[in-house]
Amino acid sequence: MNDQTTFRALVVREENGSFQRAVEEHRIADLPPGDVLIRVHFSSLNYKDALSASGNKGVTKKYPHTPGIDAAGVVAASSVPQFSAGDEVLCMCYDLGMNTPGGFGEYIRVPAAWVLAKPEPLSLLETMQIGTAGFTAAQCVDRLLACGLRPEQGPVLVTGATGGVGSLACALLAKLGFAVTAVTGKESEHDFLRQLGCTAVLNRQQAIGRASAALLRERWAGVADTVGGEILAGAVKAAQYNGIVVCCGNAASGELPLTVYPFILRGISLVGIDSAECPLARRKEVWEKLAGSWRPLLHDALAALSVRINLSQLSQTVDEMLAGRTRGRIVVDLTGEK
Ligand SMILES: NC(=O)c1ccc[n+]([C@@H]2O[C@H](COP(=O)([O-])OP(=O)(O)OC[C@H]3O[C@@H](n4cnc5c(N)ncnc54)[C@H](OP(=O)(O)O)[C@@H]3O)[C@@H](O)[C@H]2O)c1
């Protein structure tokens, strides 16, 4: 392997205002400078990748571009002492896959500050079955627990429940003993959600409730929201006194049509979750849980909620995700390529 070695990557190109995707050959020399060159074995498809792969300039400013905010693989070369060739590592978020060529290529080159040693005993595949979405679900659950939420306080609502973040949040909360109510737009996936341990399933309209009401009947001791908009507003309005709501996504909307009444009359807390710029020390803490006491809880669920695709299947899967037709986690397997 040298700078002229070629590798395959999904490349998104802007042509006359429209965006085309194709698997192309690149040279290692084409990658940006960086401390650590990684041979990517697995990546995963997150909502943000689907946006980047379809020309969303809020995520990716310049094209041509290779998306992929997640990558797990083996160090091929390192100019820093923390990492050596052969180390198994993962790299998630920061600028990876946004404006830095990402995990939808067989190689990435990144700053050492973005790289984490693979948390043992997870396999590279498991780290990408979890990926940014699962890590974000873990952050949501960890924050609910840190705010004092306990199963005996009542049911927990998870929105966007069949999505990557949502499905992992459902599975983890159910295994931790919470009664989980899932919100989904997919009637065909109620059984899937029950298999993950959810005890009740609502459609989106039921979760929104009466949109004009400032408050709704108290139902949820906690909420993990991945969609924003009217569904998040409905969840906050129906949270129990002193309820905790964590919010991490905007799959439905970036708006939040609410009054202050849930906060000042019921003491509701609304807590934001970010994984993109999450500091390395916090990442290590959350991965330690995912690799430690939470690993056995998620073992069966990860198999049930994840599928594996290759680079050639990725473009079509991006379209399915944007159309809201995917479920769970999608792992991109780059081991079979050159
Ligand atoms: N804050 C962070 O650092 C962070 C990290 C990761 C992800 N996120 C965000 O979290 C969200 C979920 O990410 P993901 O990777 O899990 O995406 P995903 O796999 O595409 O899941 C999103 C889910 O949201 C629901 N949904 C989609 N469109 C909707 C609509 N118009 N109205 C209501 N629900 C809708 C669907 O679930 P149902 O069909 O089951 O309703 C869908 O499966 C995204 O907004 C993403 O950007 C944020």
CSV table of C-alpha atoms and ligand atoms in Angstrom, one decimal:
chain,number,residue,atom,x,y,z
A,1,MET,CA,0.0,0.0,0.0
A,2,ASN,CA,1.4,3.4,-1.0
A,3,ASP,CA,0.0,6.9,-1.9
A,4,GLN,CA,-0.8,5.6,-5.4
A,5,THR,CA,-2.9,2.6,-4.1
A,6,THR,CA,-6.4,2.9,-5.3
A,7,PHE,CA,-9.6,2.3,-3.3
A,8,ARG,CA,-13.3,2.4,-3.9
A,9,ALA,CA,-15.6,5.1,-2.5
A,10,LEU,CA,-19.2,6.3,-3.0
A,11,VAL,CA,-18.8,9.8,-4.5
A,12,VAL,CA,-21.6,12.4,-4.7
A,13,ARG,CA,-21.2,14.9,-7.5
A,14,GLU,CA,-23.1,18.1,-8.2
A,15,GLU,CA,-24.0,18.4,-11.9
A,16,ASN,CA,-26.2,21.4,-13.0
A,17,GLY,CA,-27.8,21.7,-9.6
A,18,SER,CA,-28.6,17.9,-9.3
A,19,PHE,CA,-26.7,15.4,-7.3
A,20,GLN,CA,-25.4,12.1,-8.7
A,21,ARG,CA,-23.9,9.2,-6.8
A,22,ALA,CA,-21.5,6.6,-8.1
A,23,VAL,CA,-18.9,4.2,-6.7
A,24,GLU,CA,-15.5,5.5,-8.0
A,25,GLU,CA,-11.8,4.6,-7.7
A,26,HIS,CA,-9.7,7.0,-5.7
A,27,ARG,CA,-6.0,7.1,-4.8
A,28,ILE,CA,-4.8,7.4,-1.2
A,29,ALA,CA,-3.0,10.5,-2.3
A,30,ASP,CA,-6.4,12.1,-3.0
A,31,LEU,CA,-7.3,12.0,0.7
A,32,PRO,CA,-6.7,15.1,2.9
A,33,PRO,CA,-3.6,15.3,5.1
A,34,GLY,CA,-4.1,13.8,8.6
A,35,ASP,CA,-2.4,11.8,11.4
A,36,VAL,CA,-4.0,8.4,10.9
A,37,LEU,CA,-4.8,6.5,7.7
A,38,ILE,CA,-7.5,3.9,8.4
A,39,ARG,CA,-8.6,1.0,6.2
A,40,VAL,CA,-12.3,1.1,6.8
A,41,HIS,CA,-14.0,-2.3,7.3
A,42,PHE,CA,-17.5,-1.1,8.3
A,43,SER,CA,-19.4,2.1,8.1
A,44,SER,CA,-23.1,2.7,8.7
A,45,LEU,CA,-25.8,4.8,7.2
A,46,ASN,CA,-27.2,7.6,9.4
A,47,TYR,CA,-29.8,10.2,8.5
A,48,LYS,CA,-27.1,12.8,8.2
A,49,ASP,CA,-25.3,10.7,5.6
A,50,ALA,CA,-28.5,10.5,3.6
A,51,LEU,CA,-28.7,14.3,3.7
A,52,SER,CA,-25.0,14.6,2.7
A,53,ALA,CA,-25.5,12.1,-0.1
A,54,SER,CA,-28.4,14.1,-1.5
A,55,GLY,CA,-26.8,17.5,-1.7
A,56,ASN,CA,-27.9,19.0,1.6
A,57,LYS,CA,-25.6,22.0,1.9
A,58,GLY,CA,-26.4,22.4,5.6
A,59,VAL,CA,-24.4,19.2,6.1
A,60,THR,CA,-21.9,19.2,3.2
A,61,LYS,CA,-20.8,22.5,1.6
A,62,LYS,CA,-18.7,21.2,-1.3
A,63,TYR,CA,-19.0,18.4,-3.8
A,64,PRO,CA,-17.7,16.1,-5.1
A,65,HIS,CA,-17.8,14.4,-1.7
A,66,THR,CA,-17.7,11.0,0.0
A,67,PRO,CA,-20.2,10.9,2.9
A,68,GLY,CA,-20.1,8.5,6.0
A,69,ILE,CA,-19.9,10.0,9.5
A,70,ASP,CA,-19.0,6.6,10.9
A,71,ALA,CA,-16.0,4.4,10.2
A,72,ALA,CA,-14.5,1.3,12.0
A,73,GLY,CA,-11.4,-0.3,10.7
A,74,VAL,CA,-7.7,-0.9,11.1
A,75,VAL,CA,-4.9,1.7,11.2
A,76,ALA,CA,-2.9,1.4,8.0
A,77,ALA,CA,-0.4,4.2,8.8
A,78,SER,CA,0.0,6.6,11.7
A,79,SER,CA,2.3,9.6,12.3
A,80,VAL,CA,1.4,9.9,16.0
A,81,PRO,CA,2.6,7.6,18.8
A,82,GLN,CA,-1.0,6.9,20.2
A,83,PHE,CA,-1.8,4.7,17.1
A,84,SER,CA,0.1,2.1,15.2
A,85,ALA,CA,-0.5,0.1,12.1
A,86,GLY,CA,-2.8,-2.8,12.9
A,87,ASP,CA,-4.7,-1.1,15.7
A,88,GLU,CA,-8.5,-1.5,15.5
A,89,VAL,CA,-10.2,1.9,15.8
A,90,LEU,CA,-13.3,3.8,15.2
A,91,CYS,CA,-14.0,7.3,14.1
A,92,MET,CA,-17.4,9.0,14.4
A,93,CYS,CA,-18.7,12.5,13.6
A,94,TYR,CA,-16.7,15.7,14.1
A,95,ASP,CA,-16.2,16.6,10.4
A,96,LEU,CA,-16.0,13.0,9.1
A,97,GLY,CA,-18.3,12.5,6.2
A,98,MET,CA,-19.5,16.2,6.3
A,99,ASN,CA,-16.7,18.1,4.6
A,100,THR,CA,-14.0,15.5,5.2
A,101,PRO,CA,-14.1,12.3,3.0
A,102,GLY,CA,-16.0,9.8,5.1
A,103,GLY,CA,-16.6,6.2,5.9
A,104,PHE,CA,-18.3,5.3,2.5
A,105,GLY,CA,-14.7,4.9,1.2
A,106,GLU,CA,-12.3,2.0,1.9
A,107,TYR,CA,-9.8,4.5,3.4
A,108,ILE,CA,-10.1,7.6,5.4
A,109,ARG,CA,-7.3,9.9,6.7
A,110,VAL,CA,-8.2,11.9,9.8
A,111,PRO,CA,-6.7,13.9,12.8
A,112,ALA,CA,-5.7,11.6,15.7
A,113,ALA,CA,-8.1,13.6,18.0
A,114,TRP,CA,-11.0,12.1,16.1
A,115,VAL,CA,-9.9,8.5,16.6
A,116,LEU,CA,-10.9,6.1,19.4
A,117,ALA,CA,-9.4,2.7,20.1
A,118,LYS,CA,-12.1,0.1,19.5
A,119,PRO,CA,-13.8,-0.5,22.9
A,120,GLU,CA,-13.1,-4.1,23.9
A,121,PRO,CA,-14.7,-6.6,23.7
A,122,LEU,CA,-16.9,-5.1,20.9
A,123,SER,CA,-16.1,-6.3,17.4
A,124,LEU,CA,-15.7,-3.7,14.5
A,125,LEU,CA,-19.0,-4.9,13.2
A,126,GLU,CA,-20.8,-4.4,16.5
A,127,THR,CA,-19.4,-0.8,16.8
A,128,MET,CA,-21.0,0.0,13.4
A,129,GLN,CA,-24.3,-1.8,14.2
A,130,ILE,CA,-24.3,0.8,17.0
A,131,GLY,CA,-22.6,3.7,15.1
A,132,THR,CA,-23.5,7.3,15.6
A,133,ALA,CA,-27.2,6.5,15.9
A,134,GLY,CA,-26.8,3.9,18.6
A,135,PHE,CA,-24.2,6.1,20.4
A,136,THR,CA,-26.8,8.9,20.3
A,137,ALA,CA,-29.5,6.5,21.6
A,138,ALA,CA,-27.1,5.5,24.4
A,139,GLN,CA,-26.5,9.2,25.2
A,140,CYS,CA,-30.2,9.8,25.4
A,141,VAL,CA,-30.7,6.8,27.8
A,142,ASP,CA,-27.7,7.7,29.9
A,143,ARG,CA,-29.0,11.3,30.3
A,144,LEU,CA,-32.5,10.1,31.3
A,145,LEU,CA,-30.9,7.9,33.9
A,146,ALA,CA,-28.6,10.7,35.1
A,147,CYS,CA,-31.6,13.0,35.5
A,148,GLY,CA,-33.0,10.4,37.9
A,149,LEU,CA,-35.5,8.6,35.7
A,150,ARG,CA,-36.4,5.1,37.1
A,151,PRO,CA,-38.8,2.5,35.7
A,152,GLU,CA,-41.2,2.8,38.6
A,153,GLN,CA,-42.0,6.4,37.7
A,154,GLY,CA,-44.0,5.4,34.6
A,155,PRO,CA,-43.8,4.9,30.9
A,156,VAL,CA,-41.2,6.3,28.6
A,157,LEU,CA,-42.0,7.6,25.1
A,158,VAL,CA,-39.6,7.0,22.1
A,159,THR,CA,-40.4,8.8,18.9
A,160,GLY,CA,-39.1,7.9,15.4
A,161,ALA,CA,-39.1,4.5,17.0
A,162,THR,CA,-38.2,2.3,13.9
A,163,GLY,CA,-35.2,4.6,13.0
A,164,GLY,CA,-31.6,4.0,13.9
A,165,VAL,CA,-31.6,6.1,17.1
A,166,GLY,CA,-35.2,5.2,18.0
A,167,SER,CA,-34.9,1.5,17.7
A,168,LEU,CA,-31.8,1.3,19.8
A,169,ALA,CA,-33.3,3.6,22.4
A,170,CYS,CA,-36.4,1.4,22.5
A,171,ALA,CA,-34.4,-1.8,22.9
A,172,LEU,CA,-32.1,-0.4,25.6
A,173,LEU,CA,-34.8,1.2,27.7
A,174,ALA,CA,-36.9,-1.9,27.5
A,175,LYS,CA,-34.0,-4.1,28.7
A,176,LEU,CA,-33.3,-1.6,31.5
A,177,GLY,CA,-36.9,-2.3,32.8
A,178,PHE,CA,-38.8,0.7,31.4
A,179,ALA,CA,-42.3,0.4,30.0
A,180,VAL,CA,-41.6,1.8,26.5
A,181,THR,CA,-44.3,3.3,24.3
A,182,ALA,CA,-43.1,3.7,20.7
A,183,VAL,CA,-44.3,6.3,18.2
A,184,THR,CA,-44.0,5.2,14.6
A,185,GLY,CA,-45.5,6.2,11.2
A,186,LYS,CA,-45.1,2.6,10.0
A,187,GLU,CA,-48.1,0.4,10.7
A,188,SER,CA,-46.3,-2.6,9.3
A,189,GLU,CA,-43.6,-2.4,12.0
A,190,HIS,CA,-45.6,-2.7,15.2
A,191,ASP,CA,-44.5,-6.3,15.6
A,192,PHE,CA,-40.9,-5.3,15.2
A,193,LEU,CA,-41.2,-2.7,17.9
A,194,ARG,CA,-42.9,-5.2,20.3
A,195,GLN,CA,-40.0,-7.6,19.6
A,196,LEU,CA,-37.6,-4.9,20.7
A,197,GLY,CA,-39.5,-4.9,24.0
A,198,CYS,CA,-42.0,-2.0,23.5
A,199,THR,CA,-45.2,-2.5,25.5
A,200,ALA,CA,-47.3,0.0,23.4
A,201,VAL,CA,-47.2,1.6,20.0
A,202,LEU,CA,-48.8,4.9,18.9
A,203,ASN,CA,-49.2,6.4,15.5
A,204,ARG,CA,-47.8,10.0,15.0
A,205,GLN,CA,-51.2,11.7,15.3
A,206,GLN,CA,-51.9,10.0,18.6
A,207,ALA,CA,-48.5,11.3,19.8
A,208,ILE,CA,-49.2,14.8,18.7
A,209,GLY,CA,-52.6,14.9,20.5
A,210,ARG,CA,-54.6,18.1,20.4
A,211,ALA,CA,-52.1,20.5,18.7
A,212,SER,CA,-53.9,23.7,20.0
A,213,ALA,CA,-53.7,22.6,23.7
A,214,ALA,CA,-50.9,24.1,25.9
A,215,LEU,CA,-51.0,21.0,28.1
A,216,LEU,CA,-52.2,17.4,27.6
A,217,ARG,CA,-53.0,14.6,30.1
A,218,GLU,CA,-49.8,13.6,32.0
A,219,ARG,CA,-48.5,10.3,30.6
A,220,TRP,CA,-44.7,10.1,30.2
A,221,ALA,CA,-42.2,10.0,33.0
A,222,GLY,CA,-39.5,10.4,30.3
A,223,VAL,CA,-39.2,10.9,26.6
A,224,ALA,CA,-36.5,10.2,24.0
A,225,ASP,CA,-37.3,12.3,20.9
A,226,THR,CA,-35.6,11.9,17.5
A,227,VAL,CA,-38.0,13.8,15.3
A,228,GLY,CA,-38.8,17.3,16.7
A,229,GLY,CA,-41.8,19.4,15.6
A,230,GLU,CA,-45.3,18.7,16.7
A,231,ILE,CA,-44.5,15.2,17.9
A,232,LEU,CA,-41.9,16.6,20.3
A,233,ALA,CA,-44.3,19.3,21.3
A,234,GLY,CA,-47.0,16.7,22.0
A,235,ALA,CA,-44.5,14.7,24.1
A,236,VAL,CA,-43.5,17.7,26.2
A,237,LYS,CA,-47.2,18.6,26.8
A,238,ALA,CA,-48.0,15.1,27.9
A,239,ALA,CA,-44.9,14.6,30.2
A,240,GLN,CA,-45.7,13.9,33.8
A,241,TYR,CA,-44.9,16.5,36.5
A,242,ASN,CA,-41.1,16.8,36.7
A,243,GLY,CA,-40.8,14.6,33.6
A,244,ILE,CA,-37.5,14.5,31.6
A,245,VAL,CA,-37.5,14.9,27.8
A,246,VAL,CA,-34.3,14.4,25.8
A,247,CYS,CA,-34.3,15.6,22.2
A,248,CYS,CA,-31.6,14.7,19.6
A,249,GLY,CA,-33.2,14.9,16.1
A,250,ASN,CA,-35.3,16.8,13.6
A,251,ALA,CA,-36.4,14.0,11.2
A,252,ALA,CA,-39.9,15.6,11.2
A,253,SER,CA,-39.1,19.3,11.8
A,254,GLY,CA,-36.7,21.7,13.3
A,255,GLU,CA,-39.6,23.7,14.7
A,256,LEU,CA,-41.0,23.3,18.2
A,257,PRO,CA,-44.5,24.7,18.5
A,258,LEU,CA,-44.8,25.0,22.3
A,259,THR,CA,-45.7,27.4,25.1
A,260,VAL,CA,-43.8,27.8,28.3
A,261,TYR,CA,-46.6,26.1,30.4
A,262,PRO,CA,-45.3,22.6,30.5
A,263,PHE,CA,-42.1,24.0,31.9
A,264,ILE,CA,-43.5,26.5,34.4
A,265,LEU,CA,-46.5,24.5,35.6
A,266,ARG,CA,-45.2,20.9,35.5
A,267,GLY,CA,-41.4,21.4,35.9
A,268,ILE,CA,-40.6,19.6,32.7
A,269,SER,CA,-36.9,19.5,31.7
A,270,LEU,CA,-36.0,19.5,28.1
A,271,VAL,CA,-32.4,18.4,27.5
A,272,GLY,CA,-30.5,18.5,24.2
A,273,ILE,CA,-28.3,15.7,23.0
A,274,ASP,CA,-25.4,16.1,20.6
A,275,SER,CA,-23.0,13.5,19.3
A,276,ALA,CA,-21.3,15.4,16.5
A,277,GLU,CA,-19.0,17.6,18.7
A,278,CYS,CA,-19.3,15.4,21.8
A,279,PRO,CA,-15.9,15.5,23.5
A,280,LEU,CA,-13.6,12.4,23.4
A,281,ALA,CA,-13.7,11.9,27.2
A,282,ARG,CA,-17.6,11.7,27.1
A,283,ARG,CA,-17.4,9.4,24.0
A,284,LYS,CA,-15.2,7.0,25.9
A,285,GLU,CA,-17.6,7.0,28.9
A,286,VAL,CA,-20.6,6.2,26.7
A,287,TRP,CA,-18.7,3.5,24.7
A,288,GLU,CA,-17.6,1.9,28.0
A,289,LYS,CA,-21.2,1.4,28.9
A,290,LEU,CA,-22.0,0.1,25.4
A,291,ALA,CA,-19.1,-2.3,25.6
A,292,GLY,CA,-19.7,-3.2,29.3
A,293,SER,CA,-22.9,-3.6,31.2
A,294,TRP,CA,-25.2,-2.6,28.2
A,295,ARG,CA,-23.6,-5.0,25.8
A,296,PRO,CA,-25.4,-8.2,26.8
A,297,LEU,CA,-28.7,-6.1,26.9
A,298,LEU,CA,-28.2,-5.1,23.3
A,299,HIS,CA,-26.8,-8.3,21.9
A,300,ASP,CA,-30.0,-9.9,20.5
A,301,ALA,CA,-31.5,-6.5,19.6
A,302,LEU,CA,-28.5,-5.5,17.5
A,303,ALA,CA,-28.9,-8.6,15.4
A,304,ALA,CA,-32.6,-8.0,15.0
A,305,LEU,CA,-32.4,-4.3,14.1
A,306,SER,CA,-29.4,-4.2,11.8
A,307,VAL,CA,-28.9,-5.2,8.2
A,308,ARG,CA,-25.6,-5.3,6.2
A,309,ILE,CA,-25.2,-3.8,2.7
A,310,ASN,CA,-22.2,-3.2,0.5
A,311,LEU,CA,-21.1,-0.1,-1.3
A,312,SER,CA,-23.0,-0.9,-4.5
A,313,GLN,CA,-26.3,-1.1,-2.6
A,314,LEU,CA,-25.7,2.1,-0.7
A,315,SER,CA,-27.1,4.7,-3.1
A,316,GLN,CA,-30.5,3.0,-3.3
A,317,THR,CA,-30.6,2.6,0.5
A,318,VAL,CA,-30.0,6.3,0.8
A,319,ASP,CA,-33.1,7.0,-1.3
A,320,GLU,CA,-35.1,4.6,0.9
A,321,MET,CA,-33.9,6.3,4.1
A,322,LEU,CA,-34.9,9.7,2.7
A,323,ALA,CA,-38.3,8.3,1.8
A,324,GLY,CA,-38.7,7.0,5.4
A,325,ARG,CA,-38.7,3.4,4.3
A,326,THR,CA,-35.7,2.0,6.2
A,327,ARG,CA,-35.8,0.6,9.7
A,328,GLY,CA,-33.2,0.1,12.4
A,329,ARG,CA,-29.5,0.2,11.6
A,330,ILE,CA,-27.8,-0.2,8.2
A,331,VAL,CA,-24.2,-1.4,8.3
A,332,VAL,CA,-22.1,-0.8,5.2
A,333,ASP,CA,-19.6,-3.6,4.7
A,334,LEU,CA,-16.4,-2.5,3.0
A,335,THR,CA,-14.4,-5.7,3.7
A,336,GLY,CA,-15.4,-7.4,0.5
A,337,GLU,CA,-14.2,-4.6,-1.7
A,338,LYS,CA,-10.7,-4.3,-3.0
B,1,LIG,N1,-28.0,15.2,17.9
B,1,LIG,C1,-27.1,14.3,17.3
B,1,LIG,O1,-25.9,14.3,17.5
B,1,LIG,C2,-27.7,13.3,16.4
B,1,LIG,C3,-27.1,12.1,16.2
B,1,LIG,C4,-27.7,11.1,15.4
B,1,LIG,C5,-28.9,11.4,14.8
B,1,LIG,N2,-29.5,12.6,15.0
B,1,LIG,C6,-30.8,12.9,14.4
B,1,LIG,O2,-31.7,12.0,14.9
B,1,LIG,C7,-32.7,11.8,14.0
B,1,LIG,C8,-32.8,10.3,13.7
B,1,LIG,O3,-31.6,9.8,13.1
B,1,LIG,P1,-31.6,8.3,12.6
B,1,LIG,O4,-30.2,8.1,12.1
B,1,LIG,O5,-32.2,7.4,13.6
B,1,LIG,O6,-32.5,8.4,11.3
B,1,LIG,P2,-33.5,7.3,10.6
B,1,LIG,O7,-32.9,6.0,10.8
B,1,LIG,O8,-33.9,7.8,9.3
B,1,LIG,O9,-34.8,7.4,11.6
B,1,LIG,C9,-35.6,8.5,11.6
B,1,LIG,C10,-37.0,8.0,11.9
B,1,LIG,O10,-37.8,9.2,12.2
B,1,LIG,C11,-39.2,8.9,11.8
B,1,LIG,N3,-39.6,10.0,10.8
B,1,LIG,C12,-39.1,10.2,9.6
B,1,LIG,N4,-39.7,11.2,9.0
B,1,LIG,C13,-40.7,11.6,9.9
B,1,LIG,C14,-41.6,12.6,9.8
B,1,LIG,N5,-41.8,13.4,8.8
B,1,LIG,N6,-42.5,12.8,10.9
B,1,LIG,C15,-42.3,12.0,12.0
B,1,LIG,N7,-41.4,11.0,12.1
B,1,LIG,C16,-40.6,10.8,11.0
B,1,LIG,C17,-39.2,7.5,11.1
B,1,LIG,O11,-39.5,6.6,12.2
B,1,LIG,P3,-41.0,6.0,12.2
B,1,LIG,O12,-41.4,5.6,10.8
B,1,LIG,O13,-40.9,4.8,13.1
B,1,LIG,O14,-41.9,7.0,12.7
B,1,LIG,C18,-37.7,7.3,10.8
B,1,LIG,O15,-37.4,6.0,10.8
B,1,LIG,C19,-32.3,12.6,12.7
B,1,LIG,O16,-32.9,13.8,12.7
B,1,LIG,C20,-30.8,12.8,12.9
B,1,LIG,O17,-30.3,13.9,12.2
B,1,LIG,C21,-28.9,13.5,15.8
